């Protein structure tokens, strides 16, 4: 009985780790998209950063389509 309980705890831990990793990946993706939008907005205001804003805006546009 103790072996079965130990195995069950291991399986639950594996599933929780996978779910946590997926959640972290989604958060990082959302953060990157937010940064792209923010960089685009900041870059529009600053003339010296137009190229970076254009690139980041284009990357965000491609991500939103795909």
Coordinates of N, CA and C in Angstrom, one line a residue:
X1 N 0.8 -1.2 0.0 CA 0.0 0.0 0.0 C 0.9 1.3 0.0
X2 N 2.0 1.2 0.8 CA 2.8 2.4 0.8 C 3.5 2.6 -0.5
X3 N 3.8 1.6 -1.3 CA 4.4 1.8 -2.6 C 3.5 2.4 -3.5
X4 N 2.2 2.0 -3.5 CA 1.2 2.6 -4.4 C 1.0 4.1 -4.0
X5 N 1.0 4.4 -2.8 CA 0.8 5.8 -2.3 C 2.0 6.7 -2.8
X6 N 3.2 6.1 -2.7 CA 4.4 6.8 -3.1 C 4.4 7.0 -4.6
X7 N 4.0 6.0 -5.4 CA 3.9 6.1 -6.8 C 2.8 7.2 -7.2
X8 N 1.7 7.2 -6.5 CA 0.7 8.2 -6.8 C 1.2 9.6 -6.5
X9 N 1.9 9.8 -5.5 CA 2.5 11.1 -5.2 C 3.5 11.6 -6.3
X10 N 4.3 10.6 -6.8 CA 5.2 10.9 -7.9 C 4.4 11.3 -9.1
X11 N 3.4 10.6 -9.5 CA 2.6 10.9 -10.7 C 1.9 12.3 -10.6
X12 N 1.4 12.6 -9.4 CA 0.8 13.9 -9.2 C 1.8 15.0 -9.3
X13 N 3.0 14.8 -8.8 CA 4.1 15.8 -8.8 C 4.5 16.0 -10.3
X14 N 4.6 14.9 -11.1 CA 4.9 15.1 -12.5 C 3.9 15.9 -13.2
X15 N 2.6 15.6 -13.0 CA 1.6 16.4 -13.7 C 1.6 17.9 -13.3
X16 N 1.8 18.1 -12.0 CA 1.8 19.5 -11.5 C 3.0 20.2 -12.1
X17 N 4.1 19.6 -12.2 CA 5.3 20.2 -12.9 C 5.1 20.5 -14.3
X18 N 4.4 19.6 -15.0 CA 4.1 19.9 -16.5 C 3.1 21.1 -16.6
X19 N 2.1 21.1 -15.7 CA 1.1 22.2 -15.7 C 1.8 23.5 -15.4
X20 N 2.7 23.5 -14.4 CA 3.4 24.7 -14.0 C 4.3 25.2 -15.1
X21 N 5.0 24.3 -15.8 CA 5.8 24.7 -16.9 C 5.0 25.3 -18.0
X22 N 3.9 24.7 -18.3 CA 3.0 25.3 -19.4 C 2.5 26.6 -19.0
X23 N 2.1 26.8 -17.7 CA 1.6 28.1 -17.2 C 2.7 29.2 -17.3
X24 N 4.0 28.8 -17.0 CA 5.1 29.7 -17.0 C 5.4 30.1 -18.5
X25 N 5.3 29.1 -19.4 CA 5.5 29.4 -20.8 C 4.5 30.4 -21.3
X26 N 3.2 30.2 -21.0 CA 2.2 31.1 -21.4 C 2.4 32.5 -20.8
X27 N 2.8 32.6 -19.6 CA 3.1 33.9 -19.0 C 4.2 34.6 -19.7
X28 N 5.3 33.8 -20.0 CA 6.4 34.4 -20.7 C 6.0 34.9 -22.1
X29 N 5.2 34.2 -22.8 CA 4.7 34.6 -24.1 C 3.9 35.9 -24.0
X30 N 3.0 35.9 -23.0 CA 2.2 37.1 -22.8 C 3.0 38.3 -22.5
X31 N 4.1 38.1 -21.7 CA 5.0 39.2 -21.3 C 5.7 39.7 -22.5
X32 N 6.2 38.8 -23.3 CA 6.9 39.2 -24.5 C 6.0 40.0 -25.5
X33 N 4.8 39.6 -25.6 CA 3.8 40.3 -26.5 C 3.5 41.7 -25.9
X34 N 3.4 41.8 -24.6 CA 3.2 43.0 -23.9 C 4.4 44.0 -24.1
X35 N 5.6 43.4 -24.0 CA 6.8 44.2 -24.2 C 6.9 44.7 -25.7
X36 N 6.4 43.8 -26.6 CA 6.5 44.2 -28.0 C 5.6 45.4 -28.3
X37 N 4.4 45.3 -27.7 CA 3.4 46.4 -27.8 C 4.0 47.7 -27.2
X38 N 4.5 47.5 -26.0 CA 5.0 48.7 -25.3 C 6.2 49.3 -26.0
X39 N 7.1 48.4 -26.5 CA 8.3 48.9 -27.2 C 7.8 49.7 -28.5
X40 N 6.8 49.2 -29.1 CA 6.2 49.8 -30.3 C 5.7 51.2 -30.0
X41 N 4.9 51.3 -28.9 CA 4.4 52.6 -28.4 C 5.5 53.6 -28.0
X42 N 6.4 53.1 -27.3 CA 7.5 54.0 -26.8 C 8.3 54.4 -28.0
X43 N 8.6 53.5 -29.0 CA 9.4 53.8 -30.1 C 8.7 54.8 -31.0
X44 N 7.4 54.8 -31.1 CA 6.7 55.8 -31.9 C 6.9 57.2 -31.4
X45 N 7.0 57.3 -30.1 CA 7.3 58.6 -29.5 C 8.7 59.1 -29.6
X46 N 9.6 58.2 -29.7 CA 11.0 58.5 -29.8 C 11.5 58.3 -31.2
X47 N 12.0 59.4 -31.8 CA 12.4 59.3 -33.2 C 13.7 58.4 -33.4
X48 N 14.5 58.4 -32.4 CA 15.8 57.6 -32.5 C 15.5 56.1 -32.4
X49 N 14.3 55.7 -32.0 CA 14.0 54.3 -31.8 C 13.0 53.8 -32.8
X50 N 12.8 54.5 -33.9 CA 11.8 54.1 -34.9 C 12.0 52.7 -35.5
X51 N 13.3 52.4 -35.8 CA 13.6 51.1 -36.4 C 13.2 50.0 -35.5
X52 N 13.6 50.1 -34.2 CA 13.3 49.1 -33.2 C 11.8 48.9 -33.0
X53 N 11.1 50.0 -33.0 CA 9.7 50.0 -32.9 C 9.0 49.3 -34.0
X54 N 9.5 49.5 -35.2 CA 9.0 48.9 -36.4 C 9.2 47.4 -36.4
X55 N 10.4 47.0 -36.0 CA 10.7 45.6 -36.0 C 9.8 44.9 -34.9
X56 N 9.7 45.5 -33.7 CA 8.9 44.9 -32.6 C 7.5 44.8 -33.0
X57 N 7.0 45.9 -33.6 CA 5.6 45.9 -34.0 C 5.3 44.9 -35.1
X58 N 6.2 44.7 -36.0 CA 6.0 43.7 -37.1 C 6.0 42.3 -36.5
X59 N 7.0 42.0 -35.5 CA 7.0 40.7 -34.9 C 5.7 40.5 -34.2
X60 N 5.2 41.5 -33.5 CA 3.9 41.3 -32.8 C 2.8 41.0 -33.8
X61 N 2.8 41.8 -34.9 CA 1.8 41.6 -35.9 C 1.8 40.1 -36.4
X62 N 3.0 39.6 -36.7 CA 3.1 38.2 -37.2 C 2.6 37.2 -36.2
X63 N 3.0 37.5 -34.9 CA 2.5 36.6 -33.8 C 1.0 36.6 -33.7
X64 N 0.4 37.7 -33.9 CA -1.0 37.8 -33.7 C -1.7 37.1 -34.9
X65 N -1.1 37.1 -36.0 CA -1.7 36.4 -37.2 C -1.6 34.9 -37.0
X66 N -0.4 34.5 -36.6 CA -0.2 33.0 -36.5 C -0.7 32.6 -35.2

